Amino acid sequence: MTIIKAKFIMLCDENFTILKDKAVAFEDRILKTGEASELIKQFPQADFIDAKDAIIAPAFINPHVHLEFSANKTSLVYGDFLEWLSSVIASRSELSKEANQALIAKTIKEIQRSGVGTIGAVSSFGSDFEPCVKSCARIIYFNEILGTNEQILETNKQNFISRFKKSKEAQNELFIPAISVHSPYSTHPKLANFALQIARDENLIVSTHLMESNHEKDWLTNGSGGFKEWLGKFNKSATPFYDVNSFISLFSGIKTLFTHCVYLDDFSKFEREFHSVTHCAFSNRLLSKKTLNLQNLIDEKIPFNIGTDGLSSNISLNFFDELRANLLIHSEFNPQNLAQILILASTSNAAKALGLDLGEVATGKIADIAVYEGFGEIKESELALMLLLHTKNCRNLYINGKICEL
Ligand code: MCF
Ligand code: FE
């Protein structure tokens, strides 16, 4: 059991409450917040840490990373989604070879150092399995399914099933198997429905990419544009498997994170209790020619969270770098307000999207907690923004109440 006292504790409740000069007591779950002296009296067996000027917050959740692409720096082409995709096809086997277990383990640590407790790892090949299982991070392991070729659907299914089974066998509190249906342009309905039936039967979280590029929009709305030519290389008579709404409907009643959605204008098919948008600002700048309209999501009450995507479309998996990119591009927001919105999106709101009982400093929640270097005296209303502007890494990270070696 641990008690930590700090200058500020960001609860990450709906009102963005900040406690000043208080403490939090926790074991695997949070026991209580309050005056340090009272908590010490109530829990005399606890280790007491006076973290002085520090800031305590729920650990961040980065729900969308492609760890297997962690070796990329300059191999992929940016600026147009289909040029990027062609470069991925050309380089993916080399890149995945270079992203060996040691590199992926190191990458996970780097992510954690930026205050991230839970990582949504989208796994294309399964080569990130060992480092994910071995890490002290909480991992949602999204086994990816994709494929458009009718002739090899069975092979794709078997490949997915063997990766999925392996992940089920390794399931524990910190390693949670899940499913990724790659995208509407890349995943045959027979594969999507097959995987989504498993998600329904086993109550799994699902992730998918949706409406990321102008090409995807043209393809899903008119069966035209860049994808017609691109997919025509493999199948001359290719037509879209879905329109946007029929694709979204596949995920009815399933907790699903729809990544990107930059070209989606109509969210009427979204089920607010199950569906959320994962926003990857840096990735969108490199691949999508457009960024997400966050204000529209807020107005429409569509839940959203913040992901980095992989190093396949980012320069850094440090979560603060991604949050700062968000601060810069969503310039229509007041910065203090936006900082709070982004922190809530990355803690309590992301936890809800993933069905995890954490993301808030509140009695009974799982104790995934980050401790950051503080600034001394500072107004509570400035704290969120200053944290995002000035922080690169956390001082300490607790997962399930245990400190992580970073
Ligand atoms: O999110 C970005 C861009 N959109 C789609 N896919 C990926 C991203 N980063 C990596 N990917 C992977 C994806 O998981 O690239 C492959 C898939 O395995 C593209 S489809 C052959
Ligand atoms: Fe992605």
Short mmCIF file of N, CA and C in Angstrom, two decimals, residues 85-165:
data_model
loop_
_atom_site.label_atom_id
_atom_site.label_comp_id
_atom_site.label_asym_id
_atom_site.label_seq_id
_atom_site.Cartn_x
_atom_site.Cartn_y
_atom_site.Cartn_z
N LEU A 85 0.80 4.02 -48.57
CA LEU A 85 0.41 2.61 -48.52
C LEU A 85 1.31 1.78 -49.43
N SER A 86 1.63 2.31 -50.62
CA SER A 86 2.53 1.59 -51.52
C SER A 86 3.89 1.43 -50.87
N SER A 87 4.35 2.47 -50.17
CA SER A 87 5.66 2.38 -49.51
C SER A 87 5.61 1.39 -48.35
N VAL A 88 4.46 1.26 -47.69
CA VAL A 88 4.32 0.27 -46.61
C VAL A 88 4.42 -1.14 -47.19
N ILE A 89 3.71 -1.36 -48.30
CA ILE A 89 3.74 -2.70 -48.92
C ILE A 89 5.18 -3.04 -49.31
N ALA A 90 5.90 -2.05 -49.84
CA ALA A 90 7.28 -2.31 -50.28
C ALA A 90 8.22 -2.54 -49.11
N SER A 91 7.98 -1.90 -47.98
CA SER A 91 8.98 -1.93 -46.88
C SER A 91 8.56 -2.72 -45.67
N ARG A 92 7.31 -3.21 -45.63
CA ARG A 92 6.83 -3.73 -44.34
C ARG A 92 7.59 -4.95 -43.84
N SER A 93 8.03 -5.86 -44.77
CA SER A 93 8.70 -7.05 -44.23
C SER A 93 10.08 -6.66 -43.68
N GLU A 94 10.76 -5.74 -44.38
CA GLU A 94 12.05 -5.26 -43.88
C GLU A 94 11.88 -4.53 -42.53
N LEU A 95 10.88 -3.65 -42.49
CA LEU A 95 10.64 -2.87 -41.26
C LEU A 95 10.27 -3.78 -40.10
N SER A 96 9.48 -4.81 -40.38
CA SER A 96 9.06 -5.65 -39.26
C SER A 96 10.23 -6.53 -38.79
N LYS A 97 11.13 -6.88 -39.71
CA LYS A 97 12.34 -7.62 -39.30
C LYS A 97 13.20 -6.75 -38.38
N GLU A 98 13.36 -5.48 -38.79
CA GLU A 98 14.19 -4.56 -38.00
C GLU A 98 13.58 -4.28 -36.62
N ALA A 99 12.24 -4.33 -36.56
CA ALA A 99 11.59 -4.08 -35.25
C ALA A 99 11.60 -5.38 -34.46
N ASN A 100 12.79 -5.75 -34.00
CA ASN A 100 12.91 -7.00 -33.24
C ASN A 100 12.38 -6.80 -31.82
N GLN A 101 12.41 -7.88 -31.05
CA GLN A 101 11.79 -7.82 -29.72
C GLN A 101 12.44 -6.77 -28.82
N ALA A 102 13.76 -6.65 -28.93
CA ALA A 102 14.46 -5.67 -28.10
C ALA A 102 14.01 -4.25 -28.45
N LEU A 103 13.87 -3.98 -29.74
CA LEU A 103 13.44 -2.63 -30.15
C LEU A 103 12.01 -2.35 -29.68
N ILE A 104 11.15 -3.36 -29.79
CA ILE A 104 9.74 -3.15 -29.38
C ILE A 104 9.67 -2.96 -27.86
N ALA A 105 10.46 -3.76 -27.12
CA ALA A 105 10.47 -3.61 -25.65
C ALA A 105 10.94 -2.20 -25.27
N LYS A 106 11.97 -1.73 -25.98
CA LYS A 106 12.50 -0.38 -25.71
C LYS A 106 11.44 0.68 -26.07
N THR A 107 10.74 0.46 -27.15
CA THR A 107 9.70 1.41 -27.57
C THR A 107 8.57 1.47 -26.54
N ILE A 108 8.18 0.32 -26.01
CA ILE A 108 7.12 0.30 -24.98
C ILE A 108 7.56 1.13 -23.78
N LYS A 109 8.82 0.96 -23.37
CA LYS A 109 9.34 1.75 -22.23
C LYS A 109 9.28 3.24 -22.51
N GLU A 110 9.66 3.61 -23.74
CA GLU A 110 9.62 5.05 -24.10
C GLU A 110 8.21 5.59 -24.00
N ILE A 111 7.26 4.79 -24.46
CA ILE A 111 5.84 5.21 -24.38
C ILE A 111 5.46 5.38 -22.91
N GLN A 112 5.83 4.39 -22.10
CA GLN A 112 5.47 4.45 -20.68
C GLN A 112 6.09 5.65 -19.98
N ARG A 113 7.33 5.94 -20.34
CA ARG A 113 8.01 7.08 -19.71
C ARG A 113 7.24 8.38 -19.89
N SER A 114 6.44 8.46 -20.94
CA SER A 114 5.66 9.69 -21.14
C SER A 114 4.33 9.64 -20.41
N GLY A 115 4.22 8.76 -19.41
CA GLY A 115 3.04 8.75 -18.54
C GLY A 115 1.91 7.84 -19.00
N VAL A 116 2.20 7.00 -19.98
CA VAL A 116 1.15 6.12 -20.52
C VAL A 116 1.10 4.82 -19.73
N GLY A 117 -0.07 4.49 -19.22
CA GLY A 117 -0.25 3.24 -18.48
C GLY A 117 -0.81 2.13 -19.35
N THR A 118 -1.70 2.50 -20.26
CA THR A 118 -2.35 1.51 -21.14
C THR A 118 -2.00 1.81 -22.59
N ILE A 119 -1.58 0.76 -23.31
CA ILE A 119 -1.24 0.90 -24.73
C ILE A 119 -2.16 0.00 -25.55
N GLY A 120 -2.83 0.57 -26.54
CA GLY A 120 -3.57 -0.24 -27.50
C GLY A 120 -2.62 -0.59 -28.63
N ALA A 121 -2.16 -1.85 -28.65
CA ALA A 121 -1.16 -2.25 -29.65
C ALA A 121 -1.87 -2.95 -30.79
N VAL A 122 -1.88 -2.30 -31.96
CA VAL A 122 -2.49 -2.92 -33.15
C VAL A 122 -1.43 -3.84 -33.76
N SER A 123 -1.70 -5.14 -33.72
CA SER A 123 -0.68 -6.11 -34.12
C SER A 123 -1.01 -6.71 -35.48
N SER A 124 -0.17 -6.40 -36.47
CA SER A 124 -0.42 -6.89 -37.83
C SER A 124 0.13 -8.30 -38.03
N PHE A 125 1.29 -8.57 -37.43
CA PHE A 125 1.97 -9.84 -37.73
C PHE A 125 2.11 -10.75 -36.51
N GLY A 126 2.00 -10.20 -35.33
CA GLY A 126 2.19 -11.00 -34.10
C GLY A 126 3.62 -10.93 -33.59
N SER A 127 4.46 -10.15 -34.26
CA SER A 127 5.87 -10.13 -33.83
C SER A 127 6.10 -9.23 -32.60
N ASP A 128 5.06 -8.52 -32.20
CA ASP A 128 5.15 -7.71 -30.98
C ASP A 128 4.60 -8.44 -29.75
N PHE A 129 4.19 -9.72 -29.95
CA PHE A 129 3.52 -10.46 -28.88
C PHE A 129 4.37 -10.58 -27.61
N GLU A 130 5.59 -11.12 -27.76
CA GLU A 130 6.44 -11.38 -26.57
C GLU A 130 6.72 -10.10 -25.77
N PRO A 131 7.25 -9.06 -26.41
CA PRO A 131 7.51 -7.85 -25.63
C PRO A 131 6.26 -7.26 -25.00
N CYS A 132 5.12 -7.40 -25.65
CA CYS A 132 3.88 -6.89 -25.05
C CYS A 132 3.51 -7.70 -23.81
N VAL A 133 3.60 -9.02 -23.91
CA VAL A 133 3.24 -9.87 -22.76
C VAL A 133 4.20 -9.63 -21.60
N LYS A 134 5.47 -9.44 -21.93
CA LYS A 134 6.49 -9.32 -20.87
C LYS A 134 6.51 -7.94 -20.21
N SER A 135 5.95 -6.94 -20.86
CA SER A 135 6.11 -5.57 -20.34
C SER A 135 5.26 -5.35 -19.09
N CYS A 136 5.59 -4.30 -18.33
CA CYS A 136 4.76 -3.97 -17.16
C CYS A 136 3.66 -2.99 -17.54
N ALA A 137 3.50 -2.73 -18.85
CA ALA A 137 2.39 -1.86 -19.29
C ALA A 137 1.10 -2.67 -19.34
N ARG A 138 -0.01 -1.96 -19.27
CA ARG A 138 -1.30 -2.60 -19.54
C ARG A 138 -1.48 -2.55 -21.05
N ILE A 139 -1.65 -3.71 -21.67
CA ILE A 139 -1.71 -3.76 -23.14
C ILE A 139 -3.07 -4.27 -23.59
N ILE A 140 -3.71 -3.51 -24.47
CA ILE A 140 -4.87 -4.04 -25.18
C ILE A 140 -4.29 -4.50 -26.52
N TYR A 141 -4.32 -5.80 -26.75
CA TYR A 141 -3.61 -6.37 -27.89
C TYR A 141 -4.61 -6.62 -29.03
N PHE A 142 -4.62 -5.68 -29.99
CA PHE A 142 -5.58 -5.74 -31.10
C PHE A 142 -5.04 -6.63 -32.22
N ASN A 143 -5.46 -7.88 -32.25
CA ASN A 143 -5.07 -8.79 -33.34
C ASN A 143 -5.73 -8.30 -34.63
N GLU A 144 -4.91 -7.97 -35.61
CA GLU A 144 -5.44 -7.38 -36.86
C GLU A 144 -5.88 -8.46 -37.85
N ILE A 145 -7.04 -8.21 -38.47
CA ILE A 145 -7.47 -9.06 -39.58
C ILE A 145 -7.64 -8.17 -40.81
N LEU A 146 -7.20 -8.63 -41.96
CA LEU A 146 -7.44 -7.91 -43.22
C LEU A 146 -7.27 -8.87 -44.38
N GLY A 147 -7.65 -8.41 -45.58
CA GLY A 147 -7.53 -9.22 -46.79
C GLY A 147 -8.76 -8.99 -47.67
N THR A 148 -8.50 -8.86 -48.99
CA THR A 148 -9.61 -8.61 -49.91
C THR A 148 -9.76 -9.76 -50.91
N ASN A 149 -8.73 -10.55 -51.05
CA ASN A 149 -8.70 -11.59 -52.08
C ASN A 149 -9.55 -12.80 -51.66
N GLU A 150 -10.63 -13.05 -52.44
CA GLU A 150 -11.56 -14.16 -52.15
C GLU A 150 -10.84 -15.50 -52.05
N GLN A 151 -9.79 -15.65 -52.89
CA GLN A 151 -9.11 -16.96 -52.98
C GLN A 151 -8.37 -17.34 -51.69
N ILE A 152 -7.95 -16.32 -50.95
CA ILE A 152 -7.13 -16.65 -49.77
C ILE A 152 -7.77 -16.22 -48.44
N LEU A 153 -9.10 -16.10 -48.48
CA LEU A 153 -9.79 -15.69 -47.24
C LEU A 153 -9.54 -16.71 -46.13
N GLU A 154 -9.59 -17.99 -46.49
CA GLU A 154 -9.43 -19.05 -45.48
C GLU A 154 -8.04 -18.97 -44.84
N THR A 155 -7.02 -18.74 -45.67
CA THR A 155 -5.65 -18.60 -45.15
C THR A 155 -5.56 -17.42 -44.19
N ASN A 156 -6.19 -16.29 -44.59
CA ASN A 156 -6.16 -15.11 -43.72
C ASN A 156 -6.85 -15.38 -42.40
N LYS A 157 -7.98 -16.11 -42.46
CA LYS A 157 -8.72 -16.45 -41.26
C LYS A 157 -7.85 -17.29 -40.33
N GLN A 158 -7.22 -18.29 -40.90
CA GLN A 158 -6.40 -19.20 -40.07
C GLN A 158 -5.24 -18.45 -39.43
N ASN A 159 -4.63 -17.58 -40.21
CA ASN A 159 -3.52 -16.79 -39.70
C ASN A 159 -3.99 -15.92 -38.52
N PHE A 160 -5.15 -15.30 -38.69
CA PHE A 160 -5.71 -14.47 -37.61
C PHE A 160 -6.02 -15.34 -36.39
N ILE A 161 -6.68 -16.47 -36.63
CA ILE A 161 -7.11 -17.33 -35.51
C ILE A 161 -5.91 -17.81 -34.70
N SER A 162 -4.82 -18.16 -35.38
CA SER A 162 -3.69 -18.68 -34.60
C SER A 162 -3.07 -17.57 -33.75
N ARG A 163 -3.00 -16.33 -34.29
CA ARG A 163 -2.49 -15.20 -33.47
C ARG A 163 -3.46 -14.89 -32.34
N PHE A 164 -4.76 -14.92 -32.67
CA PHE A 164 -5.76 -14.59 -31.66
C PHE A 164 -5.73 -15.60 -30.49
N LYS A 165 -5.66 -16.91 -30.86
CA LYS A 165 -5.64 -17.95 -29.81
C LYS A 165 -4.45 -17.77 -28.89
#
